Coordinates of C-alpha atoms in Angstrom, one line a residue:
Chain A
M1 CA 0.0 0.0 0.0
S2 CA 3.0 2.2 0.4
T3 CA 3.1 2.7 -3.3
L4 CA 0.4 5.3 -3.1
S5 CA 2.4 7.9 -1.4
T6 CA 5.2 9.5 -3.1
G7 CA 6.6 11.0 0.0
K8 CA 7.1 14.5 -1.2
F9 CA 6.4 17.0 1.4
G10 CA 3.8 19.4 -0.2
I11 CA 0.6 21.2 0.9
G12 CA -1.2 17.9 0.7
R13 CA 1.2 16.2 3.1
L14 CA 0.9 19.1 5.5
A15 CA -2.9 18.9 5.5
L16 CA -2.7 15.2 6.1
Y17 CA -0.6 15.6 9.1
L18 CA -2.8 18.4 10.4
V19 CA -5.9 16.2 10.1
L20 CA -4.2 13.4 11.9
L21 CA -3.1 15.8 14.6
V22 CA -6.6 17.2 15.1
F23 CA -7.9 13.6 15.6
A24 CA -5.1 12.8 18.0
I25 CA -6.3 15.9 20.0
Y26 CA -9.9 14.7 19.8
Y27 CA -9.0 11.3 21.3
L28 CA -6.7 12.7 23.9
L29 CA -8.8 15.6 25.1
P30 CA -11.2 13.9 27.5
L31 CA -8.3 12.1 29.2
Y32 CA -6.4 15.4 29.4
V33 CA -9.4 17.2 30.8
M34 CA -9.9 14.5 33.4
L35 CA -6.3 14.5 34.5
A36 CA -5.9 18.3 34.5
N37 CA -9.0 18.9 36.5
S38 CA -8.3 16.1 39.0
F39 CA -5.4 18.3 40.3
K40 CA -7.5 21.5 40.7
P41 CA -9.3 22.6 43.8
L42 CA -13.1 22.6 43.3
A43 CA -13.4 26.4 43.3
E44 CA -11.0 26.6 40.4
I45 CA -13.0 24.2 38.4
R46 CA -16.3 26.1 39.0
Q47 CA -15.1 29.5 37.9
G48 CA -12.5 28.4 35.4
D49 CA -11.6 27.0 32.2
M50 CA -11.7 23.2 31.8
L51 CA -8.8 23.2 29.4
A52 CA -6.4 25.1 31.5
L53 CA -3.8 23.5 33.7
P54 CA -4.3 23.9 37.4
Q55 CA -3.2 27.3 38.9
V56 CA -3.0 25.6 42.3
W57 CA -1.9 22.0 42.1
T58 CA -3.5 19.8 44.7
L59 CA -3.4 16.1 45.5
D60 CA -6.5 16.3 47.7
P61 CA -9.0 15.1 45.1
W62 CA -6.8 11.9 44.6
R63 CA -6.6 11.3 48.4
S64 CA -10.3 11.8 48.7
A65 CA -11.2 9.6 45.8
W66 CA -8.9 6.8 47.0
S67 CA -9.7 6.8 50.7
T68 CA -12.3 9.2 52.1
A69 CA -15.0 9.9 49.4
Q70 CA -18.5 9.0 50.2
I71 CA -19.6 6.0 48.1
G72 CA -23.1 4.7 48.8
I73 CA -23.5 5.1 52.5
Q74 CA -19.9 4.7 53.5
A75 CA -17.0 7.2 53.3
T76 CA -14.4 4.7 52.4
G77 CA -13.1 6.1 49.0
L78 CA -12.6 3.7 46.1
K79 CA -9.8 1.7 47.8
P80 CA -11.9 -1.3 49.0
Y81 CA -13.7 -1.5 45.6
F82 CA -10.4 -1.5 43.8
V83 CA -9.4 -4.5 46.0
N84 CA -12.8 -6.1 45.3
S85 CA -12.1 -5.8 41.6
I86 CA -8.6 -7.3 41.9
V87 CA -9.9 -10.2 43.9
M88 CA -12.6 -10.9 41.3
V89 CA -10.5 -10.4 38.2
V90 CA -7.5 -12.5 39.0
P91 CA -9.1 -15.9 39.5
A92 CA -11.7 -15.3 36.8
V93 CA -9.0 -14.5 34.2
L94 CA -6.7 -17.4 35.2
L95 CA -9.5 -20.0 35.3
S96 CA -11.1 -18.9 32.0
T97 CA -7.8 -18.8 30.3
L98 CA -6.8 -22.2 31.5
L99 CA -10.1 -23.8 30.4
G100 CA -10.0 -21.9 27.1
A101 CA -6.6 -23.3 26.4
L102 CA -7.7 -26.9 27.1
N103 CA -10.9 -26.5 25.1
G104 CA -9.0 -25.0 22.1
Y105 CA -6.6 -27.9 22.3
V106 CA -9.3 -30.5 22.3
L107 CA -11.3 -28.8 19.6
T108 CA -8.3 -28.7 17.2
K109 CA -6.2 -31.7 18.0
W110 CA -8.6 -34.3 19.4
R111 CA -11.5 -33.8 17.1
F112 CA -14.6 -36.0 17.6
R113 CA -18.0 -36.4 15.9
G114 CA -20.1 -33.3 16.5
D115 CA -17.2 -31.1 17.6
G116 CA -18.4 -28.5 15.0
V117 CA -21.7 -28.2 16.7
V118 CA -20.0 -27.9 20.1
F119 CA -17.7 -25.2 18.9
G120 CA -20.6 -23.4 17.2
L121 CA -22.6 -23.3 20.4
I122 CA -19.6 -22.1 22.4
L123 CA -18.9 -19.4 19.8
L124 CA -22.5 -18.2 19.7
S125 CA -22.4 -17.8 23.5
C126 CA -19.9 -15.0 23.1
F127 CA -22.5 -12.7 21.5
I128 CA -25.6 -13.1 23.7
P129 CA -26.9 -9.9 25.3
F130 CA -26.3 -10.5 28.9
Q131 CA -29.8 -9.2 29.8
I132 CA -31.0 -12.6 28.7
V133 CA -29.2 -14.3 31.6
L134 CA -29.7 -11.7 34.4
I135 CA -32.8 -13.1 35.9
P136 CA -31.9 -16.9 36.0
M137 CA -28.4 -16.0 37.1
A138 CA -29.6 -14.0 40.0
K139 CA -31.7 -17.0 41.0
M140 CA -29.0 -19.5 40.5
L141 CA -26.4 -17.5 42.5
G142 CA -29.0 -17.6 45.3
V143 CA -29.4 -21.3 45.0
L144 CA -25.7 -21.8 45.1
G145 CA -25.4 -19.6 48.1
L146 CA -23.1 -17.2 46.1
A147 CA -25.5 -14.2 45.9
G148 CA -23.7 -11.0 46.5
T149 CA -20.3 -12.6 46.8
T150 CA -17.1 -12.1 44.9
S151 CA -17.0 -15.9 44.2
G152 CA -20.3 -15.5 42.6
L153 CA -19.0 -12.8 40.3
V154 CA -15.9 -14.9 39.5
L155 CA -18.3 -17.7 38.4
V156 CA -20.3 -15.4 36.3
H157 CA -17.2 -13.9 34.5
L158 CA -15.7 -17.4 34.1
V159 CA -18.8 -18.8 32.4
Y160 CA -19.4 -15.8 30.1
G161 CA -15.7 -15.5 29.3
L162 CA -15.3 -19.1 28.3
G163 CA -16.6 -18.6 24.8
F164 CA -14.0 -16.0 23.9
T165 CA -11.0 -17.8 25.5
T166 CA -12.0 -21.0 23.7
L167 CA -12.3 -19.1 20.5
F168 CA -8.8 -17.5 20.9
F169 CA -7.0 -20.8 21.6
R170 CA -8.9 -22.8 19.1
N171 CA -8.0 -20.4 16.3
Y172 CA -4.4 -20.3 17.5
Y173 CA -4.0 -24.0 17.8
A174 CA -5.7 -24.7 14.5
A175 CA -2.5 -23.3 12.9
F176 CA -0.2 -25.5 15.0
P177 CA 1.1 -28.5 13.0
T178 CA -1.0 -31.5 13.9
E179 CA 1.8 -33.8 12.7
L180 CA 3.8 -32.9 15.8
V181 CA 1.0 -34.0 18.0
R182 CA 0.5 -37.3 16.1
A183 CA 4.2 -38.0 16.2
A184 CA 4.3 -37.5 20.0
Q185 CA 1.3 -39.7 20.3
I186 CA 3.1 -42.5 18.4
D187 CA 6.0 -42.0 20.8
G188 CA 3.5 -42.8 23.6
A189 CA 2.9 -39.3 25.0
G190 CA -0.5 -38.9 26.5
F191 CA -3.1 -36.1 26.3
F192 CA -1.8 -33.8 29.0
R193 CA 1.8 -34.5 28.3
I194 CA 1.4 -33.4 24.7
F195 CA -0.4 -30.3 25.9
T196 CA 2.1 -29.3 28.5
R197 CA 5.3 -30.3 26.5
I198 CA 4.4 -29.4 22.9
L199 CA 1.6 -26.9 22.7
L200 CA 1.9 -24.9 25.9
P201 CA 5.6 -23.9 25.3
S202 CA 4.6 -22.1 22.1
S203 CA 1.4 -20.6 23.4
G204 CA 3.0 -17.5 24.9
P205 CA 1.5 -14.9 22.5
I206 CA -2.0 -16.2 22.6
I207 CA -1.9 -16.5 26.4
V208 CA -0.9 -12.9 26.6
V209 CA -3.7 -11.9 24.2
T210 CA -6.3 -13.9 26.1
V211 CA -5.2 -12.7 29.6
I212 CA -5.4 -9.0 28.4
W213 CA -8.7 -9.5 26.7
Q214 CA -10.2 -11.1 29.8
F215 CA -8.6 -8.7 32.2
T216 CA -9.9 -5.7 30.3
N217 CA -13.4 -7.0 29.9
I218 CA -13.9 -8.2 33.4
W219 CA -12.3 -5.2 35.0
N220 CA -14.5 -2.9 32.8
D221 CA -17.7 -4.9 33.4
F222 CA -20.6 -2.9 34.9
L223 CA -23.7 -4.9 34.3
F224 CA -22.9 -8.0 36.3
G225 CA -21.3 -6.0 39.1
A226 CA -24.4 -3.8 39.3
S227 CA -26.7 -6.7 39.2
F228 CA -25.0 -9.3 41.5
A229 CA -22.7 -7.5 43.9
D230 CA -23.4 -6.8 47.5
A231 CA -21.8 -4.2 49.8
D232 CA -18.6 -6.1 50.2
S233 CA -18.1 -7.3 46.6
V234 CA -19.0 -4.2 44.6
P235 CA -16.4 -3.8 41.8
M236 CA -14.6 -0.6 40.8
T237 CA -16.8 0.4 37.9
V238 CA -20.0 0.2 40.0
A239 CA -18.4 2.1 42.9
L240 CA -17.2 4.8 40.4
N241 CA -20.7 5.2 39.1
N242 CA -22.1 5.5 42.6
L243 CA -19.5 8.1 43.4
V244 CA -20.2 10.2 40.3
S245 CA -24.0 9.9 40.4
S246 CA -24.6 10.3 44.1
S247 CA -27.1 13.1 44.4
T248 CA -26.3 14.2 48.0
G249 CA -24.0 17.1 48.8
V250 CA -21.8 19.2 46.6
K251 CA -20.6 17.6 43.3
E252 CA -16.9 17.3 43.7
Y253 CA -15.9 17.1 40.1
N254 CA -12.2 16.9 40.8
V255 CA -12.8 13.9 43.0
H256 CA -14.9 12.2 40.3
F257 CA -12.1 12.7 37.8
A258 CA -9.5 11.3 40.1
G259 CA -11.8 8.3 40.7
A260 CA -12.4 7.8 37.0
V261 CA -8.6 7.8 36.3
L262 CA -8.1 5.4 39.1
A263 CA -10.8 3.1 37.6
A264 CA -9.2 3.4 34.2
L265 CA -5.6 3.0 35.4
P266 CA -5.2 -0.8 35.4
T267 CA -6.5 -1.3 31.9
L268 CA -4.7 1.7 30.6
I269 CA -1.4 0.4 32.0
V270 CA -2.0 -2.9 30.4
Y271 CA -2.8 -1.2 27.1
V272 CA 0.4 1.0 27.2
V273 CA 2.6 -1.9 28.2
S274 CA 1.2 -4.4 25.7
G275 CA -0.9 -2.5 23.2
R276 CA 0.2 -4.8 20.4
Y277 CA -1.4 -7.8 22.1
F278 CA -4.4 -5.8 23.1
V279 CA -5.1 -5.0 19.4
R280 CA -4.5 -8.5 18.4
G281 CA -7.1 -9.7 20.9
L282 CA -9.6 -7.1 19.7
M283 CA -9.1 -8.3 16.1
A284 CA -9.3 -12.0 17.0
G285 CA -12.5 -11.4 18.9
A286 CA -14.0 -9.4 16.1
V287 CA -12.8 -10.6 12.8
K288 CA -12.4 -14.3 13.0
G289 CA -15.2 -16.7 13.9
Chain B
M1 CA -8.1 -49.5 30.5
K2 CA -5.5 -46.7 30.2
A3 CA -5.9 -46.5 26.4
Q4 CA -9.7 -46.2 26.9
L5 CA -9.2 -43.4 29.4
Q6 CA -7.0 -41.7 26.9
D7 CA -9.8 -42.0 24.3
W8 CA -12.2 -40.3 26.6
L9 CA -9.9 -37.8 28.1
P10 CA -10.5 -35.0 25.5
R11 CA -14.2 -35.2 25.9
L12 CA -13.8 -35.3 29.7
V13 CA -11.7 -32.1 29.5
L14 CA -14.0 -30.2 27.2
G15 CA -17.1 -31.6 28.9
P16 CA -17.3 -29.3 32.0
S17 CA -16.9 -26.1 29.9
F18 CA -19.5 -27.2 27.4
L19 CA -21.9 -28.2 30.1
L20 CA -21.4 -24.8 31.9
I21 CA -22.2 -23.0 28.6
L22 CA -25.1 -25.3 27.8
F23 CA -26.6 -24.6 31.3
F24 CA -25.7 -21.0 31.9
V25 CA -26.2 -19.8 28.4
Y26 CA -28.7 -21.9 26.6
G27 CA -30.6 -23.2 29.7
F28 CA -30.8 -19.6 30.9
I29 CA -32.1 -18.4 27.6
A30 CA -34.8 -21.1 27.7
Y31 CA -35.7 -20.1 31.3
T32 CA -35.9 -16.4 30.4
G33 CA -38.0 -17.4 27.4
Y34 CA -40.4 -19.2 29.7
L35 CA -40.5 -16.2 32.1
S36 CA -41.5 -14.0 29.2
L37 CA -44.6 -16.2 28.8
S38 CA -45.4 -16.2 32.5
D39 CA -47.1 -13.9 35.0
S40 CA -43.8 -13.1 36.8
K41 CA -43.8 -9.8 38.6
M42 CA -41.2 -9.1 41.4
L43 CA -40.1 -12.7 41.5
P44 CA -40.1 -15.5 38.9
S45 CA -43.5 -17.2 38.9
Y46 CA -44.7 -19.9 36.5
G47 CA -48.3 -19.1 35.7
F48 CA -48.6 -19.3 31.9
V49 CA -50.1 -16.3 30.2
G50 CA -49.1 -16.8 26.6
L51 CA -48.0 -13.8 24.7
D52 CA -49.6 -11.3 27.0
N53 CA -46.2 -9.8 28.1
Y54 CA -45.3 -9.2 24.5
D55 CA -48.6 -7.6 23.8
R56 CA -48.2 -5.3 26.7
L57 CA -44.5 -4.6 25.8
W58 CA -45.3 -3.4 22.3
K59 CA -48.0 -1.1 23.7
L60 CA -45.5 0.6 26.0
R61 CA -44.3 3.9 24.8
H62 CA -41.3 3.4 27.0
W63 CA -40.4 0.3 24.9
T64 CA -41.1 1.7 21.5
G65 CA -39.3 4.8 22.4
S66 CA -36.2 2.9 23.4
L67 CA -36.3 1.0 20.1
K68 CA -36.5 4.3 18.3
N69 CA -33.6 5.5 20.3
L70 CA -31.7 2.4 19.5
A71 CA -32.4 2.9 15.8
I72 CA -31.1 6.5 15.9
F73 CA -28.1 5.6 18.2
G74 CA -27.2 2.4 16.4
G75 CA -27.6 3.8 12.9
L76 CA -25.4 6.8 13.6
Y77 CA -22.9 4.9 15.7
I78 CA -22.3 2.3 13.0
V79 CA -22.2 4.7 10.1
I80 CA -20.0 7.3 11.8
C81 CA -17.6 4.7 13.3
S82 CA -17.2 3.0 9.9
V83 CA -16.7 6.2 7.9
L84 CA -14.4 7.7 10.5
G85 CA -12.5 4.5 10.9
L86 CA -12.0 4.0 7.2
F87 CA -11.0 7.7 6.8
L88 CA -8.4 7.5 9.6
A89 CA -7.1 4.2 8.4
I90 CA -6.6 5.6 4.9
M91 CA -4.9 8.7 6.3
L92 CA -2.6 6.6 8.5
D93 CA -1.7 4.3 5.6
Q94 CA 0.1 7.1 3.7
K95 CA 3.5 6.3 5.0
I96 CA 3.0 8.5 8.1
R97 CA 6.2 8.9 10.1
A98 CA 4.4 9.1 13.4
E99 CA 2.1 6.2 12.8
G100 CA 3.5 4.2 15.7
L101 CA 2.6 7.1 18.0
L102 CA -0.7 8.1 16.5
R103 CA -2.3 4.6 16.3
P104 CA -2.2 3.9 20.0
I105 CA -3.6 7.3 20.7
Y106 CA -6.6 6.7 18.4
L107 CA -7.2 3.3 20.0
Y108 CA -6.7 3.7 23.7
P109 CA -10.4 4.7 24.5
M110 CA -11.2 1.0 23.7
A111 CA -9.3 0.0 26.8
L112 CA -11.5 2.2 29.1
S113 CA -14.7 1.2 30.8
F114 CA -17.8 2.8 29.4
I115 CA -18.4 4.2 32.9
V116 CA -15.2 6.1 32.7
T117 CA -16.0 7.4 29.2
G118 CA -19.5 8.3 30.4
T119 CA -18.1 10.2 33.4
A120 CA -15.7 12.2 31.3
W121 CA -18.2 13.1 28.6
K122 CA -21.0 13.8 30.9
W123 CA -19.0 16.6 32.4
F124 CA -17.5 17.8 29.1
L125 CA -21.0 18.1 27.7
D126 CA -22.6 19.7 30.8
P127 CA -23.4 23.3 29.8
G128 CA -22.9 24.6 33.3
I129 CA -19.3 23.4 33.7
G130 CA -18.0 21.8 30.6
L131 CA -17.5 23.0 27.0
E132 CA -20.2 25.6 26.9
H133 CA -19.0 27.2 30.2
T134 CA -15.4 27.2 29.0
M135 CA -16.4 28.9 25.7
H136 CA -18.2 31.5 27.7
Q137 CA -15.1 32.0 29.8
W138 CA -13.1 32.5 26.6
G139 CA -15.4 35.3 25.6
W140 CA -17.7 33.5 23.2
E141 CA -20.8 34.4 25.1
S142 CA -23.4 33.2 22.6
F143 CA -21.9 29.7 22.3
E144 CA -24.5 27.1 23.1
F145 CA -24.1 23.3 23.4
N146 CA -26.7 21.8 25.7
W147 CA -27.8 18.7 23.9
I148 CA -27.3 16.6 27.0
K149 CA -30.1 18.5 28.7
S150 CA -32.4 18.3 25.7
R151 CA -35.1 15.7 25.3
T152 CA -34.7 15.8 21.5
H153 CA -30.9 15.9 21.3
A154 CA -29.6 13.9 24.3
I155 CA -29.5 10.7 22.3
Y156 CA -26.9 12.3 20.0
T157 CA -24.6 12.9 23.0
V158 CA -24.6 9.1 23.5
V159 CA -23.5 8.8 19.9
I160 CA -20.7 11.3 20.4
A161 CA -19.3 9.4 23.4
A162 CA -19.7 6.0 21.9
V163 CA -18.0 7.0 18.6
W164 CA -15.1 8.4 20.6
Q165 CA -14.7 5.1 22.3
S166 CA -15.0 2.7 19.4
S167 CA -13.9 4.5 16.2
G168 CA -10.3 3.9 16.8
F169 CA -11.0 0.2 17.0
V170 CA -12.7 0.3 13.6
M171 CA -9.8 2.2 12.3
A172 CA -7.5 -0.6 13.4
M173 CA -9.7 -3.1 11.6
F174 CA -9.6 -1.2 8.4
L175 CA -5.9 -0.5 8.7
A176 CA -5.3 -4.3 9.0
G177 CA -7.5 -4.7 5.9
L178 CA -5.6 -2.0 3.9
R179 CA -2.2 -3.6 4.8
G180 CA -3.5 -6.9 3.3
V181 CA -4.2 -5.3 -0.1
N182 CA -1.9 -6.7 -2.7
A183 CA 0.5 -3.9 -3.8
D184 CA 0.8 -5.3 -7.3
I185 CA -2.9 -4.5 -8.1
I186 CA -2.3 -0.9 -7.1
R187 CA 0.9 -0.6 -9.0
A188 CA -0.9 -1.9 -12.1
A189 CA -3.6 0.7 -11.7
E190 CA -1.0 3.4 -11.2
I191 CA 0.7 2.4 -14.4
D192 CA -2.7 2.6 -16.2
G193 CA -2.7 6.2 -15.0
A194 CA -5.5 6.0 -12.4
S195 CA -5.4 8.8 -9.9
R196 CA -5.0 8.1 -6.2
V197 CA -8.6 9.0 -5.3
R198 CA -9.8 6.8 -8.1
I199 CA -7.7 3.9 -7.0
Y200 CA -9.2 4.1 -3.5
R201 CA -12.7 4.5 -4.7
R202 CA -12.7 1.9 -7.4
I203 CA -10.3 -0.7 -6.2
I204 CA -9.3 -0.5 -2.5
I205 CA -12.5 0.5 -0.8
P206 CA -14.5 -2.2 -2.7
M207 CA -11.9 -4.7 -1.5
M208 CA -12.7 -3.7 2.1
R209 CA -16.1 -5.4 1.9
P210 CA -15.3 -8.1 4.4
V211 CA -14.0 -5.5 6.9
F212 CA -17.1 -3.4 6.5
L213 CA -19.1 -6.6 7.2
S214 CA -17.1 -7.5 10.3
A215 CA -17.2 -3.9 11.6
F216 CA -21.0 -3.8 11.0
V217 CA -21.5 -7.0 13.0
V218 CA -19.3 -5.9 15.9
L219 CA -20.7 -2.4 16.1
A220 CA -24.3 -3.6 15.7
H221 CA -24.0 -6.1 18.5
L222 CA -22.3 -3.5 20.7
A223 CA -25.0 -1.0 20.0
I224 CA -27.8 -3.5 20.9
K225 CA -26.0 -4.4 24.1
S226 CA -25.2 -0.8 25.1
Y227 CA -26.0 -0.3 28.7
D228 CA -23.1 1.1 30.8
L229 CA -22.5 4.2 28.7
V230 CA -26.1 5.3 28.9
V231 CA -26.2 4.7 32.7
A232 CA -23.1 6.8 33.2
L233 CA -23.7 9.5 30.7
T234 CA -27.4 10.3 31.0
G235 CA -29.0 7.7 33.2
G236 CA -31.6 7.2 30.4
G237 CA -32.7 10.9 30.7
P238 CA -33.7 13.6 30.4
G239 CA -37.1 12.0 30.9
K240 CA -36.8 8.8 28.8
A241 CA -34.9 10.5 26.0
T242 CA -32.0 8.1 26.0
E243 CA -33.5 4.9 27.2
L244 CA -32.3 1.9 25.2
P245 CA -33.6 -1.7 25.2
A246 CA -30.9 -2.7 27.6
T247 CA -31.8 0.0 30.2
F248 CA -35.5 -0.7 29.6
M249 CA -35.0 -4.4 30.4
Y250 CA -33.1 -3.6 33.6
S251 CA -35.6 -1.1 35.0
Y252 CA -38.7 -3.2 34.2
T253 CA -37.1 -6.3 35.7
F254 CA -35.4 -4.9 38.8
S255 CA -37.0 -1.5 39.6
R256 CA -40.5 -1.8 38.4
N257 CA -41.0 -5.4 39.3
L258 CA -42.5 -6.4 36.0
M259 CA -40.3 -9.3 35.4
G260 CA -42.4 -10.9 32.7
I261 CA -42.2 -7.8 30.6
G262 CA -38.5 -7.4 31.3
A263 CA -37.9 -11.0 30.2
S264 CA -39.9 -10.5 27.0
S265 CA -37.7 -7.4 26.2
A266 CA -34.6 -9.5 26.7
I267 CA -35.9 -12.1 24.3
I268 CA -36.4 -9.4 21.7
M269 CA -32.9 -8.2 22.2
L270 CA -31.6 -11.7 21.8
I271 CA -33.6 -12.1 18.5
M272 CA -32.1 -8.8 17.2
I273 CA -28.6 -9.9 17.9
F274 CA -28.9 -13.4 16.7
S275 CA -30.5 -12.3 13.4
I276 CA -27.3 -10.4 12.8
I277 CA -24.7 -12.7 14.3
V278 CA -26.0 -16.2 13.3
P279 CA -25.8 -15.7 9.5
Y280 CA -22.4 -14.0 9.9
L281 CA -20.9 -16.8 12.0
Y282 CA -22.5 -19.4 9.8
A283 CA -20.8 -17.9 6.7
E284 CA -17.5 -17.5 8.6
L285 CA -17.4 -21.1 9.8
R286 CA -18.4 -22.5 6.4
S287 CA -15.6 -20.6 4.6
D288 CA -13.1 -21.3 7.4
P289 CA -10.3 -23.4 5.9
K290 CA -9.4 -24.7 9.3
R291 CA -12.5 -26.8 9.5

């Protein structure tokens, strides 16, 4: 595609760069506004200009958002909810990734009659609107004694993440030479041995993609958290929404922004550190069935 | 014995996941399907009432309004994201020096939670404190931008925020598509004297058809599922001006205690998504060389 541009630096080229720059500003502006205003005292936000840097820099909004802001009925800040999210995300991501890897392995290297239908049903489960499972899931969590618990949320995220993790590994392992697996089988290696010795060592990239995908989705989930969490299992997104939309008292915008950045931080860090894999996950989830 | 176990092992490994999905996805769909035909109010109950809930659902202005909002929101969201995504991808594909810097900037909103996006845009669009206020401070006294407070225009603010979040992702999809175009075809067209615009219009953009289709499927299903963004940005308001099927389902099921109607709205959402996704997946799986 590079053949189209001749590389000479004329008016057209300049306009092109200008357009690209304008869009970069458009995408960065909300983040900049949040960051800049999270360091301002409230009075300065009210009278001032949202695009300006703070005249008086203060860390108070951050302290407040993290440890003293009123969320729901308690003035705990976002800290306990951040912990809730971590405790929920880590096991959900690990379990769904592990099961997805095994499923992908079976679906590509140990094919059986009807595996196409099995895969089709797993794949289709990725796309359901979650509203369809809210009512029975609430009931089922009650039956299992997991209502309002972090374990309950882990189960929910595990179940509804399995489709994607299976899809990722299945597509990745489909390209892995089956002859290697057959050769190992003839040499007497069993099911798990082949998996741990032959497939797993070359699964690095897809593990990273899957972990990032799952981490981002589960961390950012709001619907399940809002539906199934209790006071001591509320995740970060739900707590942030409670903080921002609480109607009592003065609206402390600077605290809201600090909170929003705190909620965005883990996924942003993951994105900055491993954007390449993040994009690959998005593509795998979107383009290939 | 051991050999037999080895034969069964793959199915034993896949089994639990598959059963979980059968139960928690397809079993739950069936359960919600039954509730939509039942007299459930605050709690599930199993008195059969036929299609009554659907009858009542379609007579609710709240529901038809949220479908209308979905049509406006979804239509604009899909079209703007696709056009903007394609445009940015073509711009970035012109041997841009700073591509490695710009691409992640265009794409990072996709890593954020819709609640964060909603929080930022709610404030940005609030006439009392955000853009309008700032413009007044800068001396442009007559500047007005209060769509978020307007019953007729609030739905467009949801489009603005959602496009901000997803357009970079569509850009990445198109960019991957453009990079896959065979350079020889373009060189041939150039030799024939075709202009750059013409090459894009007649050759390259038509070759992007599969990407358009994927983008459409992804965006359409995201639009139908949209929930968090509306909750964080407008809360469905002002009035019911930004209610979508997903927020409708939630409020009928959990706040208004009309679970039968909530379940029937969820079934309609499922039908909408499946009528887009199932043909797409079917075609993808059939043409998949791996199978």
